[in-house]
Short mmCIF file of C-alpha atoms in Angstrom, two decimals:
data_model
loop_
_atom_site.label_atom_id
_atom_site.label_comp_id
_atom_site.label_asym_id
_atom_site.label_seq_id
_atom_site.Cartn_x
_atom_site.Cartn_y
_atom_site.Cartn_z
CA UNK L 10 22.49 -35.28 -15.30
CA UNK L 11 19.03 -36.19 -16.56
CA UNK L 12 17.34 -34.17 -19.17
CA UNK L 13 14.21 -32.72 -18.36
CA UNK L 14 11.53 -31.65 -21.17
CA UNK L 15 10.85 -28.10 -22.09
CA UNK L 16 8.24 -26.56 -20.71
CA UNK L 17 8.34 -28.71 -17.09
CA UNK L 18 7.36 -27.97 -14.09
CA UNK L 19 11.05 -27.85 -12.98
CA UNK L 20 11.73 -25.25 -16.29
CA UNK L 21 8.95 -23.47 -15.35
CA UNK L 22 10.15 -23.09 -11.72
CA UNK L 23 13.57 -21.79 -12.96
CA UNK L 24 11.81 -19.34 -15.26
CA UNK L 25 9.97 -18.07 -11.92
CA UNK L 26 12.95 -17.48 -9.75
CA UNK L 27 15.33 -15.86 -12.51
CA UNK L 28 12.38 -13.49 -13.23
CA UNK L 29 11.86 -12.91 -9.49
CA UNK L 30 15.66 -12.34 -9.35
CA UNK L 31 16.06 -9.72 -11.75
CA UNK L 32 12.93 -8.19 -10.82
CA UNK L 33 14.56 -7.90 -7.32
CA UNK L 34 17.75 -6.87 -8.58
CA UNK L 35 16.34 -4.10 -10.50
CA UNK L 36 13.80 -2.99 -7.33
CA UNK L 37 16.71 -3.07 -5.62
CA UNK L 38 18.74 -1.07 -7.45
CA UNK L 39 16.21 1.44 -7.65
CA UNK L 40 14.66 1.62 -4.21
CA UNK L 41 16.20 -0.32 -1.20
CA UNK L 42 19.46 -2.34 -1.43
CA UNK L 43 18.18 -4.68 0.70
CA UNK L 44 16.12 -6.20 -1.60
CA UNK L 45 19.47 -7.43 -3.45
CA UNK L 46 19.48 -9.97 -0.90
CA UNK L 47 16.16 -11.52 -2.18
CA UNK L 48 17.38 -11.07 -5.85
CA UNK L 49 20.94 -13.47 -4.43
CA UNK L 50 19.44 -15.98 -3.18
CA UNK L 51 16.66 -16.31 -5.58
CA UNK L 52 19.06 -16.22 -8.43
CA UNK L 53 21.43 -18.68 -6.73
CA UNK L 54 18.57 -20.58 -6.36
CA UNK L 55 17.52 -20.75 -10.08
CA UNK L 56 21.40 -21.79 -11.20
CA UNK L 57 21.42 -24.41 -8.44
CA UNK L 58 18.48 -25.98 -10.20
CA UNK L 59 20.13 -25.34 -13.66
CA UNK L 60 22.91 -27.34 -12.72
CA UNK L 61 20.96 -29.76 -10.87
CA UNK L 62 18.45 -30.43 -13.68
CA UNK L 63 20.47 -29.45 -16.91
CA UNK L 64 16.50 -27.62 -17.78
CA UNK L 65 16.00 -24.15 -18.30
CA UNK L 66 19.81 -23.36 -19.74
CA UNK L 67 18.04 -20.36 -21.66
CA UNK L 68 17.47 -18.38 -17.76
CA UNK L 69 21.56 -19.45 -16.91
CA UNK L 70 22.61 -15.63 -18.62
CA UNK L 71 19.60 -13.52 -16.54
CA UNK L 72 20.12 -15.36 -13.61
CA UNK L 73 24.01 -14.79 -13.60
CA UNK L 74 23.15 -11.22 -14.43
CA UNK L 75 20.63 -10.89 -11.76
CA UNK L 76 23.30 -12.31 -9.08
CA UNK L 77 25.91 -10.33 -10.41
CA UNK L 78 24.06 -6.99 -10.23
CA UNK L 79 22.82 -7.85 -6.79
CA UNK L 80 26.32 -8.41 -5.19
CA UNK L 81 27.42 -5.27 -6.90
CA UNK L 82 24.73 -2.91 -5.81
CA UNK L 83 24.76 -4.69 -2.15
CA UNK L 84 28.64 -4.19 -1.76
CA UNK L 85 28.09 -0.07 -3.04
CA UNK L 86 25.67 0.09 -0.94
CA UNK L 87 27.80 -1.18 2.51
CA UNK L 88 30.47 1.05 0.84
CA UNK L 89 28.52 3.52 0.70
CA UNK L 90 27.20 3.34 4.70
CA UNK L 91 30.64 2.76 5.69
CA UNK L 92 31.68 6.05 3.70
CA UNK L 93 28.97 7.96 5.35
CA UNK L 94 29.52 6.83 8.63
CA UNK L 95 33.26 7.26 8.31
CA UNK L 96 32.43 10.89 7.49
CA UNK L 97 30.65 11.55 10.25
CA UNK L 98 32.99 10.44 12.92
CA UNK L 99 35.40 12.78 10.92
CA UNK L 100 32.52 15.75 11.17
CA UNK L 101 31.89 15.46 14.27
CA UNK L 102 35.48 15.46 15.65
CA UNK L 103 36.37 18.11 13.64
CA UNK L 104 33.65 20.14 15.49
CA UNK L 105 35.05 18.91 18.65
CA UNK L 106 38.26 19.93 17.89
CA UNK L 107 37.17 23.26 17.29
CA UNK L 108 35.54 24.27 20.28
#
């Protein structure tokens, strides 16, 4: 694994995708769970290059974070849909039932 100086172009891109990760996993949280897939990828993206490189170790914890959070929220979320659907089906045969 070759070193590669601080502050490189290659640190610098690492920097830019953990930040756009938990950025995303934070929107995503907050707004639309959809965006967790952005924050993913982008913060698979950023470790890939971390191990790839051995640069930008500092972003390794965010990043993790970042993925972590977004597979968490994303699963809750399909949980969640499932749940609600689920109920439905259950609502409306119970109104069936009844009539």
């Amino acid at each position: 694994m070759a070193t590669v100086p601080s502050g490189s172009p290659v640190e610098q891109e690492i920097q830019t995708k953990t930040t756009h990760a938990i950025i995303a996993a934070v929107l995503g949280f907050l707004c639309c769970p959809l965006i967790d897939i952005y924050a993913i990828i982008a913060a698979n993206q950023a470790l890939a290059m971390i191990n790839q490189t051995g640069a930008g170790q500092q972003h390794r914890p965010l990043a993790t974070v970042a993925k972590f959070f977004g597979i968490i929220h994303l699963g809750l979320a399909v949980l969640g849909i499932l749940l609600y659907i689920v109920l439905m089906v259950v609502g409306i045969a119970a109104g069936v039932a009844n009539q």
